[in-house]
mmCIF file of C-alpha atoms in Angstrom:
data_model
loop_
_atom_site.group_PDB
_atom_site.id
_atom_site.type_symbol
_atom_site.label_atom_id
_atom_site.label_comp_id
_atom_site.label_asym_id
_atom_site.label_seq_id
_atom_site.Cartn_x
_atom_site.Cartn_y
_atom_site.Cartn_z
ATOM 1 C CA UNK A 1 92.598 100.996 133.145
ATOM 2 C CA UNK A 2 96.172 100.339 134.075
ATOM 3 C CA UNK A 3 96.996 101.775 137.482
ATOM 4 C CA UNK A 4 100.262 103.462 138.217
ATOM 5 C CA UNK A 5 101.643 104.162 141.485
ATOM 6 C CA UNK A 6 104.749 106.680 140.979
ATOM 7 C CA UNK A 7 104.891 110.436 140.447
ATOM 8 C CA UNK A 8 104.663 109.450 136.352
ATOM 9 C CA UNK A 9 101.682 107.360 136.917
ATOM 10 C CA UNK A 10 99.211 110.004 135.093
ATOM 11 C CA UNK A 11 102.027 111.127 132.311
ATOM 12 C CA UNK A 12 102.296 107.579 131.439
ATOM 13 C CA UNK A 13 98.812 107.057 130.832
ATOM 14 C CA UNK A 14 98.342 110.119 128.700
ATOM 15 C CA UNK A 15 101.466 108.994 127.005
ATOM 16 C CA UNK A 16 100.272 105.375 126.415
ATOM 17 C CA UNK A 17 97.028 107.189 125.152
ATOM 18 C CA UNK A 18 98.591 109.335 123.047
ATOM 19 C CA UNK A 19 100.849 106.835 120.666
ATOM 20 C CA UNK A 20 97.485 104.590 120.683
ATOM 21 C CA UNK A 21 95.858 107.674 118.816
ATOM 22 C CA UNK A 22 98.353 107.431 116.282
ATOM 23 C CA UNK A 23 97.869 103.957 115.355
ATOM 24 C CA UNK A 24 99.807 102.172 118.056
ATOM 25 C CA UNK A 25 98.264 99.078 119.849
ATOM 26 C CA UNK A 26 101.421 99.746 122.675
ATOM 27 C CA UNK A 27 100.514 96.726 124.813
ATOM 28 C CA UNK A 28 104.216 95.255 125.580
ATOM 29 C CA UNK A 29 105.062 98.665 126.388
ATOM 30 C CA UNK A 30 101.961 98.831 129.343
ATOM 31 C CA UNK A 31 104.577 96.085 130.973
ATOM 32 C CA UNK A 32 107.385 98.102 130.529
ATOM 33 C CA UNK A 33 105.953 101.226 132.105
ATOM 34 C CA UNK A 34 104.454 98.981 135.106
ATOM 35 C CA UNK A 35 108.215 97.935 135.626
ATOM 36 C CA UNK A 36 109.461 102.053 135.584
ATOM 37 C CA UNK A 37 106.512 102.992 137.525
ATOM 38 C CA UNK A 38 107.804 100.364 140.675
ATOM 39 C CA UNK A 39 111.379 101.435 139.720
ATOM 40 C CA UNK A 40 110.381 105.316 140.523
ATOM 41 C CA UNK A 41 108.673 103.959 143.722
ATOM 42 C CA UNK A 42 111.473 102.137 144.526
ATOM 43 C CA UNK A 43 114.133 105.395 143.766
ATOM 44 C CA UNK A 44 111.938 107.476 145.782
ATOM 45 C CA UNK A 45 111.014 109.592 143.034
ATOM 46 C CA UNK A 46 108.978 113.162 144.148
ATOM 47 C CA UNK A 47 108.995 115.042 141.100
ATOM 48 C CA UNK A 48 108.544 115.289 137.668
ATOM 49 C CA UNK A 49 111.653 115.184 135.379
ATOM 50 C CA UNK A 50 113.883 112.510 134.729
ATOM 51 C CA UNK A 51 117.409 112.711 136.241
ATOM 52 C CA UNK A 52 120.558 111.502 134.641
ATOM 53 C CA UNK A 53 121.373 109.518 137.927
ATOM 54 C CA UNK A 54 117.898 108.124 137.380
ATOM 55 C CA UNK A 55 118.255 107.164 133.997
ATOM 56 C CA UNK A 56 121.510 105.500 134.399
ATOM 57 C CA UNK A 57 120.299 103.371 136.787
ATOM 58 C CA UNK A 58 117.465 102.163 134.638
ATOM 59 C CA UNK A 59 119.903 101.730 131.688
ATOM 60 C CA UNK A 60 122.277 99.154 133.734
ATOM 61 C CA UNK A 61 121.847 96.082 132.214
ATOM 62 C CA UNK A 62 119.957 93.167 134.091
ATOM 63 C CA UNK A 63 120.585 89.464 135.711
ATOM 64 C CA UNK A 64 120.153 87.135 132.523
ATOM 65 C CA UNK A 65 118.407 89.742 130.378
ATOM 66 C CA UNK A 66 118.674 90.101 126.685
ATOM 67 C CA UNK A 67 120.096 92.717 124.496
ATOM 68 C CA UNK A 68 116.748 93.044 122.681
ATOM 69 C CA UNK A 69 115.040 93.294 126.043
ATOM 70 C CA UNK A 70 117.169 96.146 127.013
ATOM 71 C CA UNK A 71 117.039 97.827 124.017
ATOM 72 C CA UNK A 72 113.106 97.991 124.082
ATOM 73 C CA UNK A 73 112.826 98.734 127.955
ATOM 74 C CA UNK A 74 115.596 101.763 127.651
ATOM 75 C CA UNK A 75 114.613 103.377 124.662
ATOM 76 C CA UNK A 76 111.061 103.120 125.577
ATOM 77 C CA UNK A 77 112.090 105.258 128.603
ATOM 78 C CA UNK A 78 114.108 107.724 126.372
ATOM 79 C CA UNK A 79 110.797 107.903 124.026
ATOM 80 C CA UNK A 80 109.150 109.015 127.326
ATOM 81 C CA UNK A 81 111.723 111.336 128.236
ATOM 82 C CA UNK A 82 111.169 113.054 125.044
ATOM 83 C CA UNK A 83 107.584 113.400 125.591
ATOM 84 C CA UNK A 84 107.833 115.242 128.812
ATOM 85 C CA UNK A 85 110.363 117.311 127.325
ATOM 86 C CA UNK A 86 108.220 118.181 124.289
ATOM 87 C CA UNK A 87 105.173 119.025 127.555
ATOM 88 C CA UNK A 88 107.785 121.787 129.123
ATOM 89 C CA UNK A 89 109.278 119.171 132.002
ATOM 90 C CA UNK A 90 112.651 119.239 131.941
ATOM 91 C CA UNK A 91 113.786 115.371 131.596
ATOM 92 C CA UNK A 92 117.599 113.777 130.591
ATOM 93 C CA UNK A 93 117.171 112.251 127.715
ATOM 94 C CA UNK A 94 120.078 110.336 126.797
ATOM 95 C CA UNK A 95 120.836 108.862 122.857
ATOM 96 C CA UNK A 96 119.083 105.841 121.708
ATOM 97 C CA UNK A 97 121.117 102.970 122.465
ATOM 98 C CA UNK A 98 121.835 100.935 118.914
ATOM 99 C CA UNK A 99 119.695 97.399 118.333
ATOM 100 C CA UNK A 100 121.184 94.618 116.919
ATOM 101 C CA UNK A 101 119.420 94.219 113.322
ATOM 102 C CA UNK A 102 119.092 91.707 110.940
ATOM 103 C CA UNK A 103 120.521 91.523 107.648
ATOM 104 C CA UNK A 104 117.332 91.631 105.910
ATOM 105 C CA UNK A 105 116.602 94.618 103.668
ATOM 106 C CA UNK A 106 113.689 94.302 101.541
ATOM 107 C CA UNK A 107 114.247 94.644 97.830
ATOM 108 C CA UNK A 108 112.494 97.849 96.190
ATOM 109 C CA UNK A 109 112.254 97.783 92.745
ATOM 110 C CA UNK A 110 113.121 101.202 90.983
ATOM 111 C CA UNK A 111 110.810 102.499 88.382
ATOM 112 C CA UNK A 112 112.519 101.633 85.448
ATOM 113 C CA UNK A 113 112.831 97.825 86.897
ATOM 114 C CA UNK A 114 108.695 97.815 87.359
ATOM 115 C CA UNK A 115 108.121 98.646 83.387
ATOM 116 C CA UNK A 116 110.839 95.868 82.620
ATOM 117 C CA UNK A 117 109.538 93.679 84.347
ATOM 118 C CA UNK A 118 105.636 94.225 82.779
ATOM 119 C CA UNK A 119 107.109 94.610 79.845
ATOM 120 C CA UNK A 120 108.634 91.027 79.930
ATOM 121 C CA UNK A 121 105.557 89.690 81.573
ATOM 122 C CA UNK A 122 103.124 90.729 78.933
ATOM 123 C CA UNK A 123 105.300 89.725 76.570
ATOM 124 C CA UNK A 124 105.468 86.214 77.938
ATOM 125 C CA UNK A 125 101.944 86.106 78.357
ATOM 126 C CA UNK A 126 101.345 87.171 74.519
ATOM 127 C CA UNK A 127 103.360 84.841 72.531
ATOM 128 C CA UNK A 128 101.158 81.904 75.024
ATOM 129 C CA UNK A 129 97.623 83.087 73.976
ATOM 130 C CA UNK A 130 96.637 79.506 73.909
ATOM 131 C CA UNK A 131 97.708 78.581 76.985
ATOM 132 C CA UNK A 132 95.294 77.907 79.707
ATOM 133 C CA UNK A 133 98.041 78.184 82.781
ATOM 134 C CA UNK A 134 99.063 80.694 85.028
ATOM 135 C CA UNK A 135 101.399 82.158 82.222
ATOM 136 C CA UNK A 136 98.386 84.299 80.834
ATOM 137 C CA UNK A 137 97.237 85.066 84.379
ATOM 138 C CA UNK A 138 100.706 86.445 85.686
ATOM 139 C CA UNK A 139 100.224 89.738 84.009
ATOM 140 C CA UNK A 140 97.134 89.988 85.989
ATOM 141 C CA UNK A 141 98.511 88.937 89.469
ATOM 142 C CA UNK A 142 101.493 90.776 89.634
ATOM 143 C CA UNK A 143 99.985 94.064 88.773
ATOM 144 C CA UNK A 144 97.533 93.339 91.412
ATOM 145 C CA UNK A 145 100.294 92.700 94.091
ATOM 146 C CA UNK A 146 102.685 95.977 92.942
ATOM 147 C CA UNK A 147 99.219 97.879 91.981
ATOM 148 C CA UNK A 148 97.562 97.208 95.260
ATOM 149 C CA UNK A 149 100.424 96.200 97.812
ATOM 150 C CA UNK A 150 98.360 92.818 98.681
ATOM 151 C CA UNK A 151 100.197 90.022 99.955
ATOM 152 C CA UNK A 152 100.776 87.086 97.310
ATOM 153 C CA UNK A 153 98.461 84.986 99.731
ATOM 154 C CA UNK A 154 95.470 87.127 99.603
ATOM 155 C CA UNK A 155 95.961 87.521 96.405
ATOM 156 C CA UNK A 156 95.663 83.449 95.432
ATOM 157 C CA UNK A 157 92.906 83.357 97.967
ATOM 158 C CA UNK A 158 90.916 85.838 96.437
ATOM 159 C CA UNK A 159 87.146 84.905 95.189
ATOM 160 C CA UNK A 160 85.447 85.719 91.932
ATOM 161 C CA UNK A 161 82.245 86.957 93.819
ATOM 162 C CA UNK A 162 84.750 89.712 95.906
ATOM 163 C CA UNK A 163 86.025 91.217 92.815
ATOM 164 C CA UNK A 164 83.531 94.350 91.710
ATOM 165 C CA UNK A 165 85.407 94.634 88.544
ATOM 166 C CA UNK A 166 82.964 97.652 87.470
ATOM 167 C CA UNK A 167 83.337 99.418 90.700
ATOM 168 C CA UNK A 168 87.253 99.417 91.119
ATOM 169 C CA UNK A 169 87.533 97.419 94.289
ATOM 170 C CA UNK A 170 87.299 93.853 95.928
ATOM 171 C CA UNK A 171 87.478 92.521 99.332
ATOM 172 C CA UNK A 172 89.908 89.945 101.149
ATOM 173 C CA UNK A 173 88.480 87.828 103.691
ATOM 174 C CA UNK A 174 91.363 85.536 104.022
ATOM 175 C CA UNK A 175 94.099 87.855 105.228
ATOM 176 C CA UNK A 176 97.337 87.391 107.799
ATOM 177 C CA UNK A 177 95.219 89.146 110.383
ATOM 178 C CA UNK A 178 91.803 88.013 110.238
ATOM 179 C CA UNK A 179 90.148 90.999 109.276
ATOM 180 C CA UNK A 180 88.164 91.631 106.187
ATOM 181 C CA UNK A 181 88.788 95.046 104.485
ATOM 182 C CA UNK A 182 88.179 96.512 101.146
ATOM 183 C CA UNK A 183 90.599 97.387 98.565
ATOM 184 C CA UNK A 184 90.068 100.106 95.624
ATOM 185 C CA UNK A 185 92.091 99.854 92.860
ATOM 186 C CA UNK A 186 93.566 102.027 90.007
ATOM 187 C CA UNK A 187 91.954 101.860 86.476
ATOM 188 C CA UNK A 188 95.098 100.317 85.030
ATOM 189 C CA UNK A 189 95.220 97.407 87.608
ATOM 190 C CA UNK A 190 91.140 96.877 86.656
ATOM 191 C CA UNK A 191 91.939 96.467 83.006
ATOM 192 C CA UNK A 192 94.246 94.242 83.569
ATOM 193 C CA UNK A 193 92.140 92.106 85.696
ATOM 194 C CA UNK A 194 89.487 92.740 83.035
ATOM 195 C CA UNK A 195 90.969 91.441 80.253
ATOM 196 C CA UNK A 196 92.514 87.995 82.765
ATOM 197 C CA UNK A 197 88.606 87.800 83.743
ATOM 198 C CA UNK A 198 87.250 87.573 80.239
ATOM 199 C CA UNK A 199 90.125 85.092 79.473
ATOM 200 C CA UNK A 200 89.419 83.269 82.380
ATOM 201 C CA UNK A 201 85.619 82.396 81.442
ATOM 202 C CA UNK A 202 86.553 81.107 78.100
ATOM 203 C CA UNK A 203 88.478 78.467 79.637
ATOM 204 C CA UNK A 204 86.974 77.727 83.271
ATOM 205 C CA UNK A 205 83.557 79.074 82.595
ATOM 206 C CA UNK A 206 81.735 82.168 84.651
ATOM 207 C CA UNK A 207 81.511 80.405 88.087
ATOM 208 C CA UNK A 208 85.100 79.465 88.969
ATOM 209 C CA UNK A 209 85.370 79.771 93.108
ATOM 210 C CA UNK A 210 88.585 81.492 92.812
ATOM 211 C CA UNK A 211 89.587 84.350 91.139
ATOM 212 C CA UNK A 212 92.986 83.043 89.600
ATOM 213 C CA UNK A 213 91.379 79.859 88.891
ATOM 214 C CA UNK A 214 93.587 76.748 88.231
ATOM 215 C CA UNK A 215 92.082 73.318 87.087
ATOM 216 C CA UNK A 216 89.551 71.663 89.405
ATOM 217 C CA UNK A 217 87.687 74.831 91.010
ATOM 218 C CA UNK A 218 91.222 75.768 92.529
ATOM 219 C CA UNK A 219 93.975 78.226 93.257
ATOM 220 C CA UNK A 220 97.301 78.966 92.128
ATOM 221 C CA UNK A 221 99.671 77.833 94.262
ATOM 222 C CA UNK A 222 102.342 80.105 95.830
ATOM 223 C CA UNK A 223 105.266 77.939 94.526
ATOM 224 C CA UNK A 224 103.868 78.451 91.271
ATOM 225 C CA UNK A 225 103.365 81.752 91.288
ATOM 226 C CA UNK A 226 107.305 82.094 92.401
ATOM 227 C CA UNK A 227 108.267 80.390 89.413
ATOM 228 C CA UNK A 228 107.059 82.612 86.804
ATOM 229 C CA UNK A 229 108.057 85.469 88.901
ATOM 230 C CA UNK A 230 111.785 84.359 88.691
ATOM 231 C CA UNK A 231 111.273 83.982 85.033
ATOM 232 C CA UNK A 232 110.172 86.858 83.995
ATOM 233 C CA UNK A 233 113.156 88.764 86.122
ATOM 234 C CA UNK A 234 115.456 86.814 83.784
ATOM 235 C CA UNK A 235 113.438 87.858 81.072
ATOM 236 C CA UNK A 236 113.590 91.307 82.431
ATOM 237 C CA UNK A 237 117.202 91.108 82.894
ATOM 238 C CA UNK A 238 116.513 91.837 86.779
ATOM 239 C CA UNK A 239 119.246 89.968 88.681
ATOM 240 C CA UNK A 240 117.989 87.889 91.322
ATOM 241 C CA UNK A 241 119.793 86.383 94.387
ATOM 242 C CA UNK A 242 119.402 84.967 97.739
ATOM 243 C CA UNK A 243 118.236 88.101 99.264
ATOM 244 C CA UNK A 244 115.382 88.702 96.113
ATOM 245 C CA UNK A 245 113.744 90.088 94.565
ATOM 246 C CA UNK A 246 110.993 87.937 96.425
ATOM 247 C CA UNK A 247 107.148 87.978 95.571
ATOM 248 C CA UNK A 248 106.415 89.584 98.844
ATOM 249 C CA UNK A 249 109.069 92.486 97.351
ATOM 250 C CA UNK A 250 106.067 93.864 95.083
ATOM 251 C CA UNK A 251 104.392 94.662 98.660
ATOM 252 C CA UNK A 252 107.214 96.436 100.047
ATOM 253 C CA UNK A 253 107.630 98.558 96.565
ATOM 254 C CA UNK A 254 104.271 99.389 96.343
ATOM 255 C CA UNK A 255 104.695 101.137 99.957
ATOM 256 C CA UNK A 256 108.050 102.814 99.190
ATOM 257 C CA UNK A 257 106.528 103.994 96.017
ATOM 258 C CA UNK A 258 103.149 105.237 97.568
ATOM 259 C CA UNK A 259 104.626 107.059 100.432
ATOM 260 C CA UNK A 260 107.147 108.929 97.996
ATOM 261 C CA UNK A 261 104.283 109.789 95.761
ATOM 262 C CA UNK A 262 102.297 110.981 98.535
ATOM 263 C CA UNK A 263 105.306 112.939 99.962
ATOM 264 C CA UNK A 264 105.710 114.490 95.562
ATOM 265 C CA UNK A 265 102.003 115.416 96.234
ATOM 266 C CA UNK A 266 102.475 117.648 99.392
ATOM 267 C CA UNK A 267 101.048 115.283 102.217
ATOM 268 C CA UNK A 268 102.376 115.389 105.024
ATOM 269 C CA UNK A 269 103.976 111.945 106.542
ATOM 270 C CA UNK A 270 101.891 112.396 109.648
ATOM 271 C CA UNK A 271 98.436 111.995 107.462
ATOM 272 C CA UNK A 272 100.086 109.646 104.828
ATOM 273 C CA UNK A 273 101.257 106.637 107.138
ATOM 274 C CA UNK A 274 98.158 105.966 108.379
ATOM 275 C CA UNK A 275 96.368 106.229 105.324
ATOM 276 C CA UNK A 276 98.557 103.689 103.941
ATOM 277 C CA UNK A 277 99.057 101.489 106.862
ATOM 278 C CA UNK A 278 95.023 100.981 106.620
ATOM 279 C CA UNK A 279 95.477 99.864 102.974
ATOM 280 C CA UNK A 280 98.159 97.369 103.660
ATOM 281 C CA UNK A 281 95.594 95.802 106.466
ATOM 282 C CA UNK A 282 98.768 96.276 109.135
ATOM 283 C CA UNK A 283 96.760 95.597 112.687
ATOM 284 C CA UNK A 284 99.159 99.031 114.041
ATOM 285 C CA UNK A 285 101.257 101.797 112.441
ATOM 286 C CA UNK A 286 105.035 99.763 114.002
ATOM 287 C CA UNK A 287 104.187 97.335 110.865
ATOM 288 C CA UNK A 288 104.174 100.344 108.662
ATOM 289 C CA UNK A 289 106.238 103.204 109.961
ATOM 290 C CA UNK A 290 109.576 101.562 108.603
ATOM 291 C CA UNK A 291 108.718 102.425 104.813
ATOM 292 C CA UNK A 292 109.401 106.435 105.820
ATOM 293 C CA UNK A 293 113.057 104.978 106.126
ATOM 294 C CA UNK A 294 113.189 103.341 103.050
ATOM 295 C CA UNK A 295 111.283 105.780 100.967
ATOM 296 C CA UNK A 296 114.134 108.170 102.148
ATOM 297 C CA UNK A 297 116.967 105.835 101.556
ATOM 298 C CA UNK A 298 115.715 105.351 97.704
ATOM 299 C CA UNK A 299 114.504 109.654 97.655
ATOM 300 C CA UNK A 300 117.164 111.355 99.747
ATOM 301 C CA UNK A 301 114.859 114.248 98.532
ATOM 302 C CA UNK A 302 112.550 113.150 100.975
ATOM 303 C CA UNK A 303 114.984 112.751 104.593
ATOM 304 C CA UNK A 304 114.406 116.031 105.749
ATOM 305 C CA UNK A 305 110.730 115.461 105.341
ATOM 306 C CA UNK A 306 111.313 112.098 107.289
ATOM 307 C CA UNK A 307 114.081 113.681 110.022
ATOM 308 C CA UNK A 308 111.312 116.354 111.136
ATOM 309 C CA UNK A 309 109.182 113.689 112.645
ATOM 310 C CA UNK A 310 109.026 113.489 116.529
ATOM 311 C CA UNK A 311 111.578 110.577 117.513
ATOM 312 C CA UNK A 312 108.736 109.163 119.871
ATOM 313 C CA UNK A 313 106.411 109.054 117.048
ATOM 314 C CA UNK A 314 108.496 107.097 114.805
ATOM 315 C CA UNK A 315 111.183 105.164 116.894
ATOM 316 C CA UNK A 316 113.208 102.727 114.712
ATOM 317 C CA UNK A 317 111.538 99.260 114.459
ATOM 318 C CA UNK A 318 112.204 96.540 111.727
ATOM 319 C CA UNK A 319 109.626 93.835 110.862
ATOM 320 C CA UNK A 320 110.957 91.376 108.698
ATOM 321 C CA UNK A 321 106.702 89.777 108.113
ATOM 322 C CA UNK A 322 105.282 92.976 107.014
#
């Protein structure tokens, strides 16, 4: 266990304990804290309670050190403040200071752009019955990604003997964080992959390796994949441009979606963004937690919901390779 030498050395632990309970793996942050705790030592610190003379000191920006440094290191602190506040110790607790964001904002797909675009791709896939390619497979696929919230990886890697057709799930073993995990699905995702599978035998026979089988005992490629998917957005009349709609955008709906039908349903976000972050096989809740914020930008129904969540809970944190 991580020893701590300064009058917070015991509130930092329980702190550190509690966002782990939530989901957190919080390891940077145990190097933060070691660099407050010898700060407090440092300042002399006796009791309990953060001081704004304290805190300013801390917030002073450091000898070659990097906005995004700083902005982690003092609004961890603030987080903390918080905390200790919420326990009944008085503590200064400044605003977060602002972080310098990138300019990527994952595409969500509204509801009415979903059935377009399902629309289009069955209809693509029905006037090429004949066709062997991934044409007749897309309809498939992409439900699978938006039905599921799988990445397009997984997806192509997936193997005929994971995929319990009859009991509504199937397993990934080749996922971004090397952890298998099981995945139900809905009953309209299994037809779907129903009707691909009996297709699928006709013309590459019961024992393909892969589950979207290509010629040779292979998978689709992702390349491939992206080029139907910008077709049928034509098709769909879905205007695409540099920003997306992207493959990995039927992920990032499928969240949005899920945590605003969970939130229409009467769960709380508290119970709902874990349950979903252990779907979406995220290793910690940060990959997850930024979904409540654009659920609520797409259902301003839902910010109030979002606002009444502890700020140390859910600080702000952007992960553009969800």
């Amino acid at each position: 266990m991580e020893k701590y030498n300064s009058v917070y050395g015991n509130f930092i632990l329980q702190y550190i304990a509690f966002k782990r309970s939530l989901g957190y793996k919080y390891i940077g942050a145990e190097f933060r804290f070691r660099v407050f705790d010898r700060f407090a030592v440092q300042e002399s610190c006796e009791q309990i309670g953060l001081t704004k003379d304290l805190f300013e000191k801390w917030m002073e920006c450091r000898v070659n050190e990097s906005e995004s440094n700083r902005y982690r290191r003092v609004n961890e602190l603030i987080n903390f403040s918080r905390y200790l506040n919420d326990l009944g110790i008085a503590s200064y607790c400044p605003k977060n200071i602002p972080h310098i964001r990138s300019n990527f904002s994952p595409y969500i797909f509204t509801h009415d752009e979903i059935n377009r675009f399902f629309a289009a791709c069955d209809e693509r896939a029905n006037k090429n019955r004949r066709s062997s390619g991934l044409i007749y497979a897309t309809p498939a696929l992409f439900r699978l990604l938006y039905g599921t919230g799988v990445r397009i990886n997984e997806a192509l890697h997936l193997e005929t003997n994971d995929v319990y057709l009859n009991d509504g799930f199937f397993l990934l073993r080749s996922t971004k964080n090397r952890t298998e995990r099981k995945v139900p699905f809905s009953d309209s995702v299994g037809d779907s992959l129903r009707q691909y599978s009996y297709f699928k035998e006709k013309v590459f026979g019961s024992n393909t390796k892969y589950f979207f089988a290509n010629a040779g005992d292979t998978y689709w490629s992702k390349g491939a994949a992206y080029e139907h998917f910008r077709s049928i957005l034509v098709q769909a009349k879905i205007s695409h441009t540099e920003k997306g709609p992207r493959l990995h955008d039927l992920r990032h709906t499928f969240s949005v979606h899920t945590l605003a039908e969970m939130s229409s349903q009467g769960m709380d976000l508290y119970y709902s963004l874990p349950i979903l972050s252990k779907y979406l096989g995220h290793a910690s809740l940060e990959a997850t937690e930024h979904y409540v914020r654009l659920t609520a930008e797409m259902y301003p129904e839902l910010i109030e919901q979002a606002n009444q969540l502890c700020a140390y809970v859910f600080p702000e944190v952007f992960d553009n390779g969800i």
